[in-house]
């Protein structure tokens, strides 16, 4: 559509999408329909009252597979729960995906919010923010420094190397997810983009006002460029609603199915291709 708004698709890897043929078919359909990007969320082990028994593929494996069966569409983590990942391993996995996808990866990260899941992976709620900041810094060192060395509270390394580097230099775009003051500040000072989820137009307006206030108050490194704004609306949207998001300065809308199991995903892809993206 007009206004330069980009459209992504969220939620391919859960519910019926956990089946290999369904995942591949929907990803290729979305690419053909003109979606700019595919985004997948990260949960490893959830309690039953938070859809723990719903089929859900592991996100790094899923994006690797999507990279192999698509050619143009960008591939985004929306978002990785960074504190429950091992950052040296994750840096290698992400650079490998960027190489194999020929530079189509976007790395969305967040601190996580499911205490049972974090605890199962050895992370306390109190350490989430500190681990996230440290892990981001450590991965940047591995991606960019000719002689990587890092000494932190949670991770340390020296005299180790990772080759090949990511195709996108200095590294794939980093997008920080979350609505808190800490998330806004993390995005403003360390990331290429910010990702807000389940925000209607009015909620997006309020959150973006807070985010821009943080941007005005912080010393954003020039190398990061303009902060790209990505939002997932809480439900299905029409063209007029999409334009209202664009008027707020949103760069990308990542739309999702209207059902928990994603059973309406195929219909969503087809209708969005016609009504939002402008393809039949």
Short mmCIF file of C-alpha atoms in Angstrom, two decimals:
data_model
loop_
_atom_site.label_atom_id
_atom_site.label_comp_id
_atom_site.label_asym_id
_atom_site.label_seq_id
_atom_site.Cartn_x
_atom_site.Cartn_y
_atom_site.Cartn_z
CA UNK A 1 0.00 0.00 0.00
CA UNK A 2 0.99 3.65 -0.06
CA UNK A 3 2.96 5.37 2.72
CA UNK A 4 5.81 2.87 2.46
CA UNK A 5 4.31 0.64 5.16
CA UNK A 6 5.72 -2.88 5.13
CA UNK A 7 3.72 -5.98 6.06
CA UNK A 8 5.01 -9.03 7.88
CA UNK A 9 3.28 -12.24 8.93
CA UNK A 10 3.44 -13.70 12.45
CA UNK A 11 2.80 -17.14 13.91
CA UNK A 12 3.74 -19.68 11.24
CA UNK A 13 5.39 -22.24 13.53
CA UNK A 14 2.63 -23.12 15.98
CA UNK A 15 -0.63 -25.05 15.86
CA UNK A 16 -1.17 -26.62 12.46
CA UNK A 17 1.94 -24.78 11.26
CA UNK A 18 4.10 -27.20 13.23
CA UNK A 19 3.53 -29.74 10.44
CA UNK A 20 6.36 -29.56 7.90
CA UNK A 21 4.26 -29.35 4.73
CA UNK A 22 1.93 -26.75 6.25
CA UNK A 23 4.81 -24.57 7.44
CA UNK A 24 6.53 -24.62 4.06
CA UNK A 25 3.32 -24.12 2.08
CA UNK A 26 2.24 -21.12 4.13
CA UNK A 27 5.69 -19.51 4.04
CA UNK A 28 5.88 -19.82 0.27
CA UNK A 29 2.29 -18.61 -0.12
CA UNK A 30 3.09 -15.53 2.00
CA UNK A 31 6.20 -14.79 -0.05
CA UNK A 32 4.22 -15.04 -3.28
CA UNK A 33 1.46 -12.83 -1.81
CA UNK A 34 4.00 -10.03 -1.33
CA UNK A 35 4.68 -10.09 2.42
CA UNK A 36 7.95 -8.33 3.21
CA UNK A 37 8.84 -10.55 6.17
CA UNK A 38 7.94 -13.62 8.23
CA UNK A 39 8.20 -13.39 12.04
CA UNK A 40 8.24 -16.23 14.56
CA UNK A 41 8.08 -16.10 18.35
CA UNK A 42 10.26 -17.96 20.82
CA UNK A 43 9.04 -20.28 23.55
CA UNK A 44 10.82 -23.48 24.55
CA UNK A 45 8.73 -24.84 27.43
CA UNK A 46 5.46 -23.25 28.57
CA UNK A 47 3.06 -24.09 31.40
CA UNK A 48 -0.28 -25.57 30.47
CA UNK A 49 -2.22 -22.37 31.22
CA UNK A 50 -0.09 -20.53 28.64
CA UNK A 51 -0.60 -22.92 25.71
CA UNK A 52 2.14 -25.26 26.84
CA UNK A 53 0.49 -28.21 25.10
CA UNK A 54 0.01 -26.43 21.78
CA UNK A 55 2.39 -27.73 19.07
CA UNK A 56 5.20 -25.21 18.58
CA UNK A 57 8.49 -25.60 16.74
CA UNK A 58 11.78 -24.41 18.17
CA UNK A 59 12.38 -21.00 16.64
CA UNK A 60 16.03 -21.17 15.52
CA UNK A 61 15.40 -24.49 13.80
CA UNK A 62 12.19 -23.15 12.24
CA UNK A 63 13.82 -20.01 10.80
CA UNK A 64 16.68 -22.10 9.43
CA UNK A 65 14.12 -24.22 7.60
CA UNK A 66 12.24 -21.15 6.35
CA UNK A 67 15.50 -19.78 4.98
CA UNK A 68 15.90 -22.92 2.89
CA UNK A 69 12.40 -22.85 1.37
CA UNK A 70 12.08 -19.11 0.60
CA UNK A 71 14.17 -16.75 -1.52
CA UNK A 72 13.12 -13.12 -1.00
CA UNK A 73 11.13 -12.59 2.18
CA UNK A 74 12.97 -11.38 5.28
CA UNK A 75 13.03 -13.67 8.32
CA UNK A 76 12.54 -12.20 11.79
CA UNK A 77 12.64 -13.45 15.34
CA UNK A 78 9.68 -11.82 17.03
CA UNK A 79 11.28 -12.15 19.54
CA UNK A 80 14.01 -14.42 20.90
CA UNK A 81 13.92 -14.69 24.68
CA UNK A 82 17.57 -13.78 24.87
CA UNK A 83 18.39 -14.49 28.55
CA UNK A 84 17.46 -18.16 28.16
CA UNK A 85 19.90 -18.66 25.26
CA UNK A 86 23.66 -19.32 25.39
CA UNK A 87 25.04 -16.25 23.60
CA UNK A 88 28.20 -17.72 22.06
CA UNK A 89 26.21 -20.57 20.52
CA UNK A 90 23.39 -18.23 19.52
CA UNK A 91 25.78 -15.80 17.80
CA UNK A 92 27.08 -18.68 15.67
CA UNK A 93 23.58 -19.92 14.86
CA UNK A 94 22.41 -16.45 13.82
CA UNK A 95 25.43 -15.68 11.65
CA UNK A 96 25.02 -19.08 9.98
CA UNK A 97 21.35 -18.35 9.23
CA UNK A 98 22.28 -14.94 7.82
CA UNK A 99 24.84 -16.59 5.52
CA UNK A 100 22.49 -19.34 4.36
CA UNK A 101 19.58 -16.93 3.82
CA UNK A 102 21.87 -14.55 1.90
CA UNK A 103 21.39 -11.72 4.35
CA UNK A 104 17.66 -11.90 5.13
CA UNK A 105 17.75 -12.23 8.92
CA UNK A 106 16.38 -9.79 11.50
CA UNK A 107 17.18 -10.55 15.14
CA UNK A 108 14.39 -9.54 17.50
CA UNK A 109 15.19 -9.98 21.20
CA UNK A 110 13.34 -9.60 24.48
CA UNK A 111 13.83 -10.37 28.15
CA UNK A 112 10.98 -12.88 28.45
CA UNK A 113 8.07 -12.90 30.87
CA UNK A 114 7.17 -16.55 31.61
CA UNK A 115 8.75 -17.36 34.97
CA UNK A 116 8.23 -21.13 34.70
CA UNK A 117 10.00 -21.21 31.34
CA UNK A 118 12.91 -19.03 32.44
CA UNK A 119 13.36 -21.06 35.63
CA UNK A 120 13.35 -24.32 33.65
CA UNK A 121 16.26 -22.93 31.62
CA UNK A 122 18.21 -21.76 34.65
CA UNK A 123 17.42 -18.02 34.53
CA UNK A 124 15.86 -15.95 37.31
CA UNK A 125 13.36 -13.20 36.57
CA UNK A 126 15.62 -10.73 38.39
CA UNK A 127 18.52 -11.39 36.00
CA UNK A 128 16.60 -11.10 32.73
CA UNK A 129 17.52 -7.53 31.88
CA UNK A 130 21.17 -7.82 32.90
CA UNK A 131 21.61 -11.03 30.92
CA UNK A 132 19.94 -9.53 27.86
CA UNK A 133 22.22 -6.49 27.84
CA UNK A 134 25.33 -8.57 28.40
CA UNK A 135 24.43 -11.21 25.82
CA UNK A 136 23.78 -8.56 23.17
CA UNK A 137 27.14 -6.98 23.86
CA UNK A 138 28.92 -10.34 23.75
CA UNK A 139 27.32 -11.33 20.43
CA UNK A 140 28.28 -8.00 18.88
CA UNK A 141 31.90 -8.63 19.87
CA UNK A 142 31.85 -12.05 18.19
CA UNK A 143 30.28 -10.60 15.04
CA UNK A 144 32.47 -7.52 14.67
CA UNK A 145 35.82 -7.77 16.46
CA UNK A 146 38.87 -9.24 14.66
CA UNK A 147 40.17 -10.56 18.02
CA UNK A 148 37.02 -11.27 20.04
CA UNK A 149 37.36 -11.00 23.80
CA UNK A 150 34.68 -10.43 26.41
CA UNK A 151 34.57 -10.49 30.19
CA UNK A 152 31.15 -10.30 31.81
CA UNK A 153 29.13 -11.46 34.76
CA UNK A 154 27.39 -14.26 32.85
CA UNK A 155 29.64 -14.95 29.85
CA UNK A 156 33.35 -14.61 29.19
CA UNK A 157 35.59 -15.65 26.31
CA UNK A 158 38.90 -14.90 24.60
CA UNK A 159 41.09 -16.42 21.88
CA UNK A 160 38.06 -17.88 20.08
CA UNK A 161 36.76 -16.99 16.62
CA UNK A 162 33.56 -17.40 14.61
CA UNK A 163 33.73 -17.60 10.83
CA UNK A 164 32.11 -16.84 8.49
CA UNK A 165 30.69 -13.56 9.77
CA UNK A 166 27.10 -12.53 9.03
CA UNK A 167 26.43 -11.36 5.48
CA UNK A 168 24.82 -8.16 6.81
CA UNK A 169 27.47 -5.93 8.28
CA UNK A 170 28.27 -5.22 10.97
CA UNK A 171 25.56 -7.74 11.88
CA UNK A 172 21.88 -8.47 11.16
CA UNK A 173 19.49 -5.75 12.33
CA UNK A 174 18.75 -5.94 16.06
CA UNK A 175 15.16 -5.26 17.14
CA UNK A 176 14.22 -4.97 20.81
CA UNK A 177 10.74 -6.04 21.84
CA UNK A 178 8.79 -4.85 24.87
CA UNK A 179 6.73 -1.94 26.18
CA UNK A 180 8.50 -1.20 29.47
CA UNK A 181 10.71 1.81 30.14
CA UNK A 182 13.73 -0.52 30.18
CA UNK A 183 12.80 -2.04 26.81
CA UNK A 184 12.33 1.41 25.26
CA UNK A 185 15.71 2.52 26.57
CA UNK A 186 17.37 -0.68 25.37
CA UNK A 187 15.92 -0.16 21.90
CA UNK A 188 16.90 3.51 21.83
CA UNK A 189 20.51 2.92 22.83
CA UNK A 190 21.43 -0.48 21.39
CA UNK A 191 19.06 -1.53 18.59
CA UNK A 192 18.14 -0.83 14.99
CA UNK A 193 14.44 -1.28 15.69
CA UNK A 194 11.69 -1.64 18.28
CA UNK A 195 8.84 -4.18 18.25
CA UNK A 196 5.54 -3.73 20.08
CA UNK A 197 2.93 -6.46 20.22
CA UNK A 198 -0.87 -6.46 20.44
CA UNK A 199 -1.13 -2.66 20.37
CA UNK A 200 -4.18 -1.06 18.80
CA UNK A 201 -3.80 2.36 17.18
CA UNK A 202 -4.48 4.31 20.37
CA UNK A 203 -2.17 2.13 22.46
CA UNK A 204 0.51 2.38 19.78
CA UNK A 205 0.24 6.18 19.82
CA UNK A 206 0.79 6.29 23.58
CA UNK A 207 3.67 3.84 23.54
CA UNK A 208 5.40 5.62 20.67
CA UNK A 209 5.12 8.92 22.53
CA UNK A 210 6.97 7.34 25.47
CA UNK A 211 9.52 5.75 23.16
CA UNK A 212 10.25 9.04 21.40
CA UNK A 213 10.66 10.76 24.75
CA UNK A 214 13.31 8.19 25.65
CA UNK A 215 14.98 8.70 22.26
CA UNK A 216 15.10 12.45 22.84
CA UNK A 217 16.68 12.00 26.27
CA UNK A 218 19.29 9.37 25.39
CA UNK A 219 22.50 9.50 23.41
CA UNK A 220 21.59 7.22 20.51
CA UNK A 221 24.69 6.11 18.57
CA UNK A 222 24.63 7.48 15.01
CA UNK A 223 25.68 4.07 13.64
CA UNK A 224 22.26 2.68 14.61
CA UNK A 225 20.39 5.03 12.26
CA UNK A 226 16.69 5.77 12.56
CA UNK A 227 14.83 3.46 14.93
CA UNK A 228 12.54 1.27 12.82
CA UNK A 229 9.11 0.73 14.39
CA UNK A 230 7.38 -2.64 14.03
CA UNK A 231 4.00 -3.44 15.60
CA UNK A 232 1.73 -6.46 15.72
CA UNK A 233 -1.91 -5.28 16.00
CA UNK A 234 -4.19 -7.21 18.37
CA UNK A 235 -6.41 -8.54 15.56
CA UNK A 236 -7.21 -8.37 11.88
CA UNK A 237 -6.97 -4.91 10.32
CA UNK A 238 -8.24 -3.19 7.19
CA UNK A 239 -6.53 -0.73 4.87
CA UNK A 240 -7.76 2.36 6.72
CA UNK A 241 -6.49 1.04 10.05
CA UNK A 242 -3.13 0.24 8.47
CA UNK A 243 -2.90 3.83 7.24
CA UNK A 244 -3.59 5.11 10.76
CA UNK A 245 -0.61 3.11 12.03
CA UNK A 246 1.50 4.52 9.20
CA UNK A 247 0.47 8.04 10.18
CA UNK A 248 1.94 7.38 13.63
CA UNK A 249 5.31 6.67 12.06
CA UNK A 250 5.08 2.85 12.11
CA UNK A 251 7.32 1.29 9.47
CA UNK A 252 6.03 -2.30 9.57
CA UNK A 253 2.89 -4.12 10.65
CA UNK A 254 3.28 -7.82 11.46
CA UNK A 255 -0.20 -9.30 11.24
CA UNK A 256 -1.34 -12.53 12.84
CA UNK A 257 -4.18 -15.04 12.54
CA UNK A 258 -7.38 -14.41 14.42
CA UNK A 259 -7.43 -17.91 15.93
CA UNK A 260 -5.12 -19.35 18.59
CA UNK A 261 -4.28 -22.41 16.50
CA UNK A 262 -3.69 -20.42 13.32
CA UNK A 263 -6.41 -22.29 11.45
CA UNK A 264 -7.30 -19.14 9.50
CA UNK A 265 -3.69 -18.51 8.39
CA UNK A 266 -4.23 -19.45 4.73
CA UNK A 267 -7.26 -17.18 4.46
CA UNK A 268 -5.33 -14.37 6.18
CA UNK A 269 -2.45 -14.63 3.72
CA UNK A 270 -4.73 -14.50 0.72
CA UNK A 271 -6.91 -11.66 1.96
CA UNK A 272 -3.96 -9.54 3.14
CA UNK A 273 -2.24 -10.00 -0.20
CA UNK A 274 -5.30 -8.49 -1.88
CA UNK A 275 -6.56 -5.86 0.57
CA UNK A 276 -3.38 -4.65 2.31
CA UNK A 277 -0.40 -5.45 0.12
CA UNK A 278 -2.23 -4.97 -3.15
CA UNK A 279 -1.57 -8.30 -4.85
CA UNK A 280 -4.13 -10.80 -6.02
#
